[in-house]
JSON list of C-alpha atoms in Angstrom, two decimals:
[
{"chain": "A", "resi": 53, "resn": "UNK", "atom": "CA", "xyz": [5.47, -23.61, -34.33]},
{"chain": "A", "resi": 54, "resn": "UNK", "atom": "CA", "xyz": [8.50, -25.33, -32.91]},
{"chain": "A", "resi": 55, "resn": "UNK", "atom": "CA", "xyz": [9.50, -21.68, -31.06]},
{"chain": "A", "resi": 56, "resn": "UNK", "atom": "CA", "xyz": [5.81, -22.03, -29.85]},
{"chain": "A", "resi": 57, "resn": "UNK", "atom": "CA", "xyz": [6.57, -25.53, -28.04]},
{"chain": "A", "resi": 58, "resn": "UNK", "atom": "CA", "xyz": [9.89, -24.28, -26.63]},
{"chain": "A", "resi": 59, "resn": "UNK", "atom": "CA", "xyz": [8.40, -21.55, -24.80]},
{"chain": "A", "resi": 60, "resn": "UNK", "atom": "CA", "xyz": [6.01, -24.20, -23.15]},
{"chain": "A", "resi": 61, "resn": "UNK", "atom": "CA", "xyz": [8.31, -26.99, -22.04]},
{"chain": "A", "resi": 62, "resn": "UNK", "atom": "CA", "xyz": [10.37, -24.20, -20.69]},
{"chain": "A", "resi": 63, "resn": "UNK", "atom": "CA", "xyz": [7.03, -22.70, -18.47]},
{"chain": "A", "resi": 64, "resn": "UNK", "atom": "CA", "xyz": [6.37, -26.51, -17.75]},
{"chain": "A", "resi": 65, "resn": "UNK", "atom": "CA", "xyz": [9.99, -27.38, -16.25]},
{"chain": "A", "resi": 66, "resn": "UNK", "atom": "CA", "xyz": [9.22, -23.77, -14.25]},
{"chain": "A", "resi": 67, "resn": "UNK", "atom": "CA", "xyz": [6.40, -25.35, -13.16]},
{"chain": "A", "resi": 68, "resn": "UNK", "atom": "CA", "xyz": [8.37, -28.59, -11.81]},
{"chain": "A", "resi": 69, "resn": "UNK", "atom": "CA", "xyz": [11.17, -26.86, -10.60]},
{"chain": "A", "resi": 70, "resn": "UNK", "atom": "CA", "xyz": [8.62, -24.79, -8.43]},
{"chain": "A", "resi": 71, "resn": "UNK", "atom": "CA", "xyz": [6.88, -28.04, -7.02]},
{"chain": "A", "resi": 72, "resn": "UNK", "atom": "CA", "xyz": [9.74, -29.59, -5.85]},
{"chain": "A", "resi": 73, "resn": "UNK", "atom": "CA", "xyz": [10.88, -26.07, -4.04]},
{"chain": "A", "resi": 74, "resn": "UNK", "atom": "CA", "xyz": [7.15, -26.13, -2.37]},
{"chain": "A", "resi": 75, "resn": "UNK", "atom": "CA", "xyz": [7.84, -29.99, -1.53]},
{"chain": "A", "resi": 76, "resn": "UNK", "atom": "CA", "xyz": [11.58, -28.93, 0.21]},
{"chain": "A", "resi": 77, "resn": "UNK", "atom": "CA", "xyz": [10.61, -26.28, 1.92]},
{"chain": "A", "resi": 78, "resn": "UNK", "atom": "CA", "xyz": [7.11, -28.21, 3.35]},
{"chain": "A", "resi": 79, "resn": "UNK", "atom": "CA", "xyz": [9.52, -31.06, 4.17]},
{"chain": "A", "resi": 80, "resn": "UNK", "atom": "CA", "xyz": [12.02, -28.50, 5.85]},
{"chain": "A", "resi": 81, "resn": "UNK", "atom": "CA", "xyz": [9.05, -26.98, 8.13]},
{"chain": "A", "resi": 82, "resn": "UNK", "atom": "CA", "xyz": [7.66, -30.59, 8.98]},
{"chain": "A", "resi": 83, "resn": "UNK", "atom": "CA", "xyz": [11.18, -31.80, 9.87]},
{"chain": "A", "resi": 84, "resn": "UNK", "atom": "CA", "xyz": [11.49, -28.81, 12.10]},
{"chain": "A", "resi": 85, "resn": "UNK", "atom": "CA", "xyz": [7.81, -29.28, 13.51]},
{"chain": "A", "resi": 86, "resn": "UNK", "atom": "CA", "xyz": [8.86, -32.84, 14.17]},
{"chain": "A", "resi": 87, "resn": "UNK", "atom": "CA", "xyz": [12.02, -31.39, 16.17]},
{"chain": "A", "resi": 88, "resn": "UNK", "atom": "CA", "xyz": [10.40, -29.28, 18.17]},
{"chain": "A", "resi": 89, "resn": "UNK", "atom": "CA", "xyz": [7.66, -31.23, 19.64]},
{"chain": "A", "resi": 90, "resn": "UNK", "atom": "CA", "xyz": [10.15, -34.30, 20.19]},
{"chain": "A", "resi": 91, "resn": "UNK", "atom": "CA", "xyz": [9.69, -35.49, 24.06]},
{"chain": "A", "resi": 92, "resn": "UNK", "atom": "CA", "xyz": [13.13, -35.40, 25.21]},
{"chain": "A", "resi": 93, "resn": "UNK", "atom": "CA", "xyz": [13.35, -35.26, 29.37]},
{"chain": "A", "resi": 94, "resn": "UNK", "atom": "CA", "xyz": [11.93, -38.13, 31.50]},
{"chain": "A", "resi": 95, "resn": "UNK", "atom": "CA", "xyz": [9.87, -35.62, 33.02]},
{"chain": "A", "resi": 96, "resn": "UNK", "atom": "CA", "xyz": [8.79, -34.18, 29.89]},
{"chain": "A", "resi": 97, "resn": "UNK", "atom": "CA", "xyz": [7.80, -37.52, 28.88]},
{"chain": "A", "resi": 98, "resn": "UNK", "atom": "CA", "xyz": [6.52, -38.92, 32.14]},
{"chain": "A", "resi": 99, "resn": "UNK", "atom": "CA", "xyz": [4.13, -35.48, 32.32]},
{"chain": "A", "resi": 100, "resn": "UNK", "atom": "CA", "xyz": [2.88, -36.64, 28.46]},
{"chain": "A", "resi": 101, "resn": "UNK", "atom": "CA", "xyz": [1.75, -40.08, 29.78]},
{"chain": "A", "resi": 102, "resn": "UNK", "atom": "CA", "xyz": [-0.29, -38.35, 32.40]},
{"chain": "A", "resi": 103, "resn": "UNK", "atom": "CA", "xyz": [-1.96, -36.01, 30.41]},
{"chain": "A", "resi": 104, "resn": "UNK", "atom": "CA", "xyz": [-2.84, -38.15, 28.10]},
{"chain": "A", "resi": 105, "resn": "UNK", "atom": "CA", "xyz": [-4.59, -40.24, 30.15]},
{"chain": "A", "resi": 106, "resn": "UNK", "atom": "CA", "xyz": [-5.64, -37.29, 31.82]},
{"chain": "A", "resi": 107, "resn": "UNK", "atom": "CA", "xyz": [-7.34, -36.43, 28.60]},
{"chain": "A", "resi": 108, "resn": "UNK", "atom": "CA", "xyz": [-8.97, -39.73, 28.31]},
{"chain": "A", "resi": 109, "resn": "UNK", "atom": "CA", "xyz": [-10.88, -38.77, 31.37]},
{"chain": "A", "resi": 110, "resn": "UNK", "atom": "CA", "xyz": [-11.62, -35.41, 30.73]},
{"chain": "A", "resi": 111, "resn": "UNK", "atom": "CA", "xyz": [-12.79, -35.46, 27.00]},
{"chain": "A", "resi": 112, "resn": "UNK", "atom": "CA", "xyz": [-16.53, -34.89, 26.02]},
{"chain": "A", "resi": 113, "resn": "UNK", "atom": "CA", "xyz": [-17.21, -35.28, 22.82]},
{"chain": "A", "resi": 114, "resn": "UNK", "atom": "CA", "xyz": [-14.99, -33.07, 21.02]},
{"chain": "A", "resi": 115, "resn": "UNK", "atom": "CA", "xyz": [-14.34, -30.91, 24.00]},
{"chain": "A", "resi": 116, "resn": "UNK", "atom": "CA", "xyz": [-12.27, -30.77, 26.69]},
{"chain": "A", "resi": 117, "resn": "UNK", "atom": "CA", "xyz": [-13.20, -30.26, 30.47]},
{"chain": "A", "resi": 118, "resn": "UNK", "atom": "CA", "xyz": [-10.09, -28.58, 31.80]},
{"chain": "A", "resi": 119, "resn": "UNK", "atom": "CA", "xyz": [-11.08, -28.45, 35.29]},
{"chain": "A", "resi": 120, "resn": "UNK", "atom": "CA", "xyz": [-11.40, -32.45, 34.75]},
{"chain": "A", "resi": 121, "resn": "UNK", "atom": "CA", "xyz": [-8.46, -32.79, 33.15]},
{"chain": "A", "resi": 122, "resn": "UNK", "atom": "CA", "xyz": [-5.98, -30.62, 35.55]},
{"chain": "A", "resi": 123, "resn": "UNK", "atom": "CA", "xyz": [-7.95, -32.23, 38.42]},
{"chain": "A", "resi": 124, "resn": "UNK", "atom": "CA", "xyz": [-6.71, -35.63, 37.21]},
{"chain": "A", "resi": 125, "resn": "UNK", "atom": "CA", "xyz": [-2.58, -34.46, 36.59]},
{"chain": "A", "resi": 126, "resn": "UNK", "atom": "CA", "xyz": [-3.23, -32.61, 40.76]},
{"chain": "A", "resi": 127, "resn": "UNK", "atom": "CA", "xyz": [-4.18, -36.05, 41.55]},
{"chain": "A", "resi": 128, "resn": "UNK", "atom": "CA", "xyz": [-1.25, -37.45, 39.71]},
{"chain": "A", "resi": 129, "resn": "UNK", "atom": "CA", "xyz": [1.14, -35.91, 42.17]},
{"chain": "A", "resi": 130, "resn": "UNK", "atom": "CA", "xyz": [1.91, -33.17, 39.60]},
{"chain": "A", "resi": 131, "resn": "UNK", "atom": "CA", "xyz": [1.29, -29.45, 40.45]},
{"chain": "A", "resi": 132, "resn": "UNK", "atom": "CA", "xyz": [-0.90, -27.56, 38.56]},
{"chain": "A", "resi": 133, "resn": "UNK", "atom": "CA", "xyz": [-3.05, -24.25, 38.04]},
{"chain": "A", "resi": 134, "resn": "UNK", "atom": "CA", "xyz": [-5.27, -23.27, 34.64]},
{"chain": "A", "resi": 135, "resn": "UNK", "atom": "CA", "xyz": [-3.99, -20.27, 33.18]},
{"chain": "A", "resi": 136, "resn": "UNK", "atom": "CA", "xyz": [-5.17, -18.28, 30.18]},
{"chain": "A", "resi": 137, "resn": "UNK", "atom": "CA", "xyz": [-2.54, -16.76, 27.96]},
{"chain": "A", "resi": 138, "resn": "UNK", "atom": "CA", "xyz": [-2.24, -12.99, 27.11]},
{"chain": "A", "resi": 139, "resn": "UNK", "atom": "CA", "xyz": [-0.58, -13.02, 23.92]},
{"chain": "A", "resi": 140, "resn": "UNK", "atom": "CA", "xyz": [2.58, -9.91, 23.81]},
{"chain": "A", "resi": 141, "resn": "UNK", "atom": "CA", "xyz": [2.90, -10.03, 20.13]},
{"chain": "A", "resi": 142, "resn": "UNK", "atom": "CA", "xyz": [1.10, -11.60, 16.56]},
{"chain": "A", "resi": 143, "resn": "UNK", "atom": "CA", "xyz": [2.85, -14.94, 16.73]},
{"chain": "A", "resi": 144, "resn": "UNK", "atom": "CA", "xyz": [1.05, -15.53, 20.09]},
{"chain": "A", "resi": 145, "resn": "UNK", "atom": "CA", "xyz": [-2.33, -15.04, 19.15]},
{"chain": "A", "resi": 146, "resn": "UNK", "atom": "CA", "xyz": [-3.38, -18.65, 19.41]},
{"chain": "A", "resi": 147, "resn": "UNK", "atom": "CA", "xyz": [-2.33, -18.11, 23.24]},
{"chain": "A", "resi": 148, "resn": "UNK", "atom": "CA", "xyz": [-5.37, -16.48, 24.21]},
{"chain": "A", "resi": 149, "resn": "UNK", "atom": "CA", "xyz": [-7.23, -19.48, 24.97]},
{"chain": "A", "resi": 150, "resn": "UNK", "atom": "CA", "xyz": [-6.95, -21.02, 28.94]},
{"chain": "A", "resi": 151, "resn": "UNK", "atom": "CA", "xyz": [-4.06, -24.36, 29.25]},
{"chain": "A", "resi": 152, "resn": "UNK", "atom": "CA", "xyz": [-2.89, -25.85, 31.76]},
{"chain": "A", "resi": 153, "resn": "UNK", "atom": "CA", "xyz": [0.45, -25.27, 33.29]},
{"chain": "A", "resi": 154, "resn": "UNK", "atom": "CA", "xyz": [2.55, -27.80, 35.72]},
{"chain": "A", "resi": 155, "resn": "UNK", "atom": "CA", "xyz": [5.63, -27.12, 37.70]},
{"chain": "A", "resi": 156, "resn": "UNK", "atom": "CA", "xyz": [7.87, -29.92, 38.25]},
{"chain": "A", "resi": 157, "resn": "UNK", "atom": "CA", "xyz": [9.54, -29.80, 41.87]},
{"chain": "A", "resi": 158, "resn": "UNK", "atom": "CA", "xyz": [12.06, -31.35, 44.40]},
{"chain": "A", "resi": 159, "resn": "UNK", "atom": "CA", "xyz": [10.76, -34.24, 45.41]},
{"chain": "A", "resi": 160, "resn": "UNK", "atom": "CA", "xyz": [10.35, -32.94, 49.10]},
{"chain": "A", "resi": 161, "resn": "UNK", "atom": "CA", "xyz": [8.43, -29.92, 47.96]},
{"chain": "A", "resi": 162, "resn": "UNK", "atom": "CA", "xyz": [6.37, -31.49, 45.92]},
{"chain": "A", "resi": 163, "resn": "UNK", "atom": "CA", "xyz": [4.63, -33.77, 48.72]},
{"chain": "A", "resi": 164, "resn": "UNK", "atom": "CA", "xyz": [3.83, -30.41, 50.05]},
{"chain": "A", "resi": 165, "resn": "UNK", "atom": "CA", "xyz": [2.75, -28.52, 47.03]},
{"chain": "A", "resi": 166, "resn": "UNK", "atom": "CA", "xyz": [0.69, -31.04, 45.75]},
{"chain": "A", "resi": 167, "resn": "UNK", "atom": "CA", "xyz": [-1.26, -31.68, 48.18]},
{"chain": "A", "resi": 168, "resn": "UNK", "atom": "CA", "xyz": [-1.88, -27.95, 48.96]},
{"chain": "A", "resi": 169, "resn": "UNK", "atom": "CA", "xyz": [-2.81, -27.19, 45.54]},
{"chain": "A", "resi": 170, "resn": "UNK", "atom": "CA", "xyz": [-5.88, -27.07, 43.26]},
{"chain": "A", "resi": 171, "resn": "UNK", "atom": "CA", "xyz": [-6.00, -26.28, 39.73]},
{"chain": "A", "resi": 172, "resn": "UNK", "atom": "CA", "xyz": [-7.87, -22.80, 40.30]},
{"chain": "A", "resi": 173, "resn": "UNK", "atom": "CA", "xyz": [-5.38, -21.79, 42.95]},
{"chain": "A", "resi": 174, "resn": "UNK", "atom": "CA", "xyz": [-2.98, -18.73, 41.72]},
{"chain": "A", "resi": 175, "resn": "UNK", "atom": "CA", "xyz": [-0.61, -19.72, 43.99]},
{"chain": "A", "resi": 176, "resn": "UNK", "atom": "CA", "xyz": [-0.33, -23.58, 42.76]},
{"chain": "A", "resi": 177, "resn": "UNK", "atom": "CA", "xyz": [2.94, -23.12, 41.57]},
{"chain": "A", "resi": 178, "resn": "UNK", "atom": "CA", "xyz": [5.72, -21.90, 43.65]},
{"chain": "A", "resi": 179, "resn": "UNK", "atom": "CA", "xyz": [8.77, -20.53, 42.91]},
{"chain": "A", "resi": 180, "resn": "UNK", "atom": "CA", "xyz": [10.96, -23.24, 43.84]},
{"chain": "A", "resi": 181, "resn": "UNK", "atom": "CA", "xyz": [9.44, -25.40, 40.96]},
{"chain": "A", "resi": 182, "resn": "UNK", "atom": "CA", "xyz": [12.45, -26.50, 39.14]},
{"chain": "A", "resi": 183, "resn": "UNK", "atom": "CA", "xyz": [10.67, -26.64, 35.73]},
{"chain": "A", "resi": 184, "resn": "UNK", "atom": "CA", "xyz": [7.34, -25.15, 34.24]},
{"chain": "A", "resi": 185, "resn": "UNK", "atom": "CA", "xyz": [5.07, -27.17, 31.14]},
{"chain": "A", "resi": 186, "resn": "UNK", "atom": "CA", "xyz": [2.75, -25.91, 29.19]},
{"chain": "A", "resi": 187, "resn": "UNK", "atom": "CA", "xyz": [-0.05, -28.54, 28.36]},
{"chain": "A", "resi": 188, "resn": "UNK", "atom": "CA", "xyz": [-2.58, -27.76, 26.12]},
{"chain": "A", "resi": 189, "resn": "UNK", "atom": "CA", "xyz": [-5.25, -30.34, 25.50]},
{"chain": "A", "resi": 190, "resn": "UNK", "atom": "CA", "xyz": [-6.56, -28.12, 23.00]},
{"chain": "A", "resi": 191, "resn": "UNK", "atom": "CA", "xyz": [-3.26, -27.17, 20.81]},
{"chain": "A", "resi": 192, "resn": "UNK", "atom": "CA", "xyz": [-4.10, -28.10, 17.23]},
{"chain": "A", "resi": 193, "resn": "UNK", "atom": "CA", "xyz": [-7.53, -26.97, 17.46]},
{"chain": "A", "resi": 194, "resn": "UNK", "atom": "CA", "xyz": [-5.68, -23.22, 17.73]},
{"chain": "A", "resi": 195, "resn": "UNK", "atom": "CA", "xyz": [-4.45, -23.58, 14.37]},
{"chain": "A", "resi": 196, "resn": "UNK", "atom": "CA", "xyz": [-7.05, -25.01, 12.18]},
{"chain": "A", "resi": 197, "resn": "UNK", "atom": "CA", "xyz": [-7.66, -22.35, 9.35]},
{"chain": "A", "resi": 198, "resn": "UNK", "atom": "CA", "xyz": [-10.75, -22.82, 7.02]},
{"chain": "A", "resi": 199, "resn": "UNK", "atom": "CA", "xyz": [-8.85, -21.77, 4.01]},
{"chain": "A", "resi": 200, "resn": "UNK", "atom": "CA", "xyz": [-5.65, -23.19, 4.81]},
{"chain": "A", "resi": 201, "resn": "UNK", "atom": "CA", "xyz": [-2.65, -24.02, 1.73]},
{"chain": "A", "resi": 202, "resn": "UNK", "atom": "CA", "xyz": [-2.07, -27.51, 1.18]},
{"chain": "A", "resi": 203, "resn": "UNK", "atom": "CA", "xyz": [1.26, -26.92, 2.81]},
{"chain": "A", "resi": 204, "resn": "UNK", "atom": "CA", "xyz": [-0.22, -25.56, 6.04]},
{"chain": "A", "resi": 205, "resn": "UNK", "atom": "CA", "xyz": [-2.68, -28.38, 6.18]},
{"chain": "A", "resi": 206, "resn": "UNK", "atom": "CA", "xyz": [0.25, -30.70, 5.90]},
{"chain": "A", "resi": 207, "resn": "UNK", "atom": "CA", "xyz": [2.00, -28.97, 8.65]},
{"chain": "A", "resi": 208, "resn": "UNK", "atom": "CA", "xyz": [-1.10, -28.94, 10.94]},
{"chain": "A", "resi": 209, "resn": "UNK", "atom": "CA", "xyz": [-1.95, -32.55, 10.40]},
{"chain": "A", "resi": 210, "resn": "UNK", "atom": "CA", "xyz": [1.42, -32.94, 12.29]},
{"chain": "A", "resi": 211, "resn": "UNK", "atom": "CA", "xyz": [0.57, -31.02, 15.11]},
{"chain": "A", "resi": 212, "resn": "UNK", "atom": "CA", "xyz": [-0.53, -32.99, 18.24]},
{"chain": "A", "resi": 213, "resn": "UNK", "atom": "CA", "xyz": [-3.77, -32.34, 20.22]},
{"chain": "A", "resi": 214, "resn": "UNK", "atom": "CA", "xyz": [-2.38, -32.38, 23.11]},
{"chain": "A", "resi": 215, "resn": "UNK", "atom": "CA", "xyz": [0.85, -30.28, 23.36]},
{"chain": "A", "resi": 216, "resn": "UNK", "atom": "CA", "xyz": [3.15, -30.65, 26.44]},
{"chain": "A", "resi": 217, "resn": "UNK", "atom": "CA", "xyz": [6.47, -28.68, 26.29]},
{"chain": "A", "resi": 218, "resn": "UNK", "atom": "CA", "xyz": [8.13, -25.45, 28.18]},
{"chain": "A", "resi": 219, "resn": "UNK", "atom": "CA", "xyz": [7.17, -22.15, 27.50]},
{"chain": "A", "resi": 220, "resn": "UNK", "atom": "CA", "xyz": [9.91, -21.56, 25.43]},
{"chain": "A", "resi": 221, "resn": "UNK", "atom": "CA", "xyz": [8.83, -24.90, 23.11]},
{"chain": "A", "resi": 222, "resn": "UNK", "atom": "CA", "xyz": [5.63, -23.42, 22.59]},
{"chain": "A", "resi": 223, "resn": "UNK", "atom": "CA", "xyz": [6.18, -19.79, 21.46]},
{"chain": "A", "resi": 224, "resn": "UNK", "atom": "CA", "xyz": [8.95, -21.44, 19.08]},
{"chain": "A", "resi": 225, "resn": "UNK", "atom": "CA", "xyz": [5.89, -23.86, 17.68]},
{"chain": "A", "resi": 226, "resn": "UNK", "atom": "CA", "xyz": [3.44, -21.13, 17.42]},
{"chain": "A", "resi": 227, "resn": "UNK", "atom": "CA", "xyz": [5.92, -19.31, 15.47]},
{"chain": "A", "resi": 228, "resn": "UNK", "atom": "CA", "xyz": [6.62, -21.54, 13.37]},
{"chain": "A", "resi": 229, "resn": "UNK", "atom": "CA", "xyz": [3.11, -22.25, 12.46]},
{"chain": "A", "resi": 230, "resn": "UNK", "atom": "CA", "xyz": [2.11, -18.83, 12.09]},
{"chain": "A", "resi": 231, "resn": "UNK", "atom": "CA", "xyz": [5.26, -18.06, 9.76]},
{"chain": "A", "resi": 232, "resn": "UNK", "atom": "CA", "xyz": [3.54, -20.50, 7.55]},
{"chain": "A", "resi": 233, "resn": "UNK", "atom": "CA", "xyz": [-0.28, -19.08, 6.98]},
{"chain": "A", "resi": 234, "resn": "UNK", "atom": "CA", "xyz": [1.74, -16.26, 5.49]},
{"chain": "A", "resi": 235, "resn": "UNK", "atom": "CA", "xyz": [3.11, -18.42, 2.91]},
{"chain": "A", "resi": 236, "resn": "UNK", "atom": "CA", "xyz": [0.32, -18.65, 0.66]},
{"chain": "A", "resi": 237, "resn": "UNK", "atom": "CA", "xyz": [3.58, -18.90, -2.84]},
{"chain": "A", "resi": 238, "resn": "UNK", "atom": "CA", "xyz": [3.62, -22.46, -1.52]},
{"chain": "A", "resi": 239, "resn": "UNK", "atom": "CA", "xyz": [-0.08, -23.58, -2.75]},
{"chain": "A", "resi": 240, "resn": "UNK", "atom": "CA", "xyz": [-0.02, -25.34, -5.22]},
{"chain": "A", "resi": 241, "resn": "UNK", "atom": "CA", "xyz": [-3.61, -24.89, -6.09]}
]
């Protein structure tokens, strides 16, 4: 009997050892989640205070009117155009839906852009625009899985609504997230 018990604590200090991997490595993704989708620029974080309130204005219900809501940032002074993503590879699937993108310009061009401009209009952002942000009233809403790990879950409870970031902030967020549905060793079920 007592090689019987040995066996067990063993399998049950496998079991511990495993739990506090899956915590680590859930606390490593959220820490780099957290990273990512820090607002760093004055612009960045300026354009985040707009579209929030933006949002505000353009939320019905549990959806979002994005004419509304890009209407509001054009009337902000910021230049903008709707834009629906075509995704180029797996990790961008959750592009596919329409977001809003802004430029950011010189403050002479921008009097002119703006006021030129309408959210439907292709050519709404010019290629003097100093800096280009994705916003996405929609963002976490493109990750919610119905059979999701608890890890994932823990990761997408991070995730903001509203995401406002470059291009470049985005695809590495949607990779990140969509590295983690393939984890399914880190449920703990």
């Amino acid at each position: 009997m007592g090689h019987a018990r040995a066996p067990s604590v063993a399998l049950f200090d496998i079991e511990l050892d495993d739990a506090s991997l899956v915590h680590e490595k859930v606390a490593a993704a959220a820490q780099q989640l957290r990273s990512l989708l820090i607002s760093a620029s004055k612009t960045r974080k300026q354009l985040l205070r707009d579209a929030e309130q933006a949002l505000e204005v353009a939320l019905h219900g549990e959806s979002v009117d994005l004419h509304a809501f890009a209407e509001v940032l054009a009337n902000r002074g910021h230049l903008v155009c709707l834009r629906t993503g075509r995704p180029s590879n797996v990790a961008q699937v959750a592009l596919r839906h329409t977001f809003v993108v802004a430029g950011v310009t010189g403050s002479s061009t921008e009097e002119e852009a703006s006021s030129s401009s309408s959210p439907d209009s292709s050519s709404c952002l010019s290629p003097t625009a100093a800096q280009l942000f994705v916003i996405d009233p929609s963002f976490k809403d493109a990750f919610l899985l119905s059979n999701a790990s608890p890890a994932y879950q823990c990761l997408w409870e991070q995730l903001p609504r509203l995401f406002v970031g470059t291009a470049d902030q985005l695809v590495t967020v949607v990779e990140l997230m969509c590295s983690q549905v393939g984890r399914r060793s880190w449920c703990t079920s």
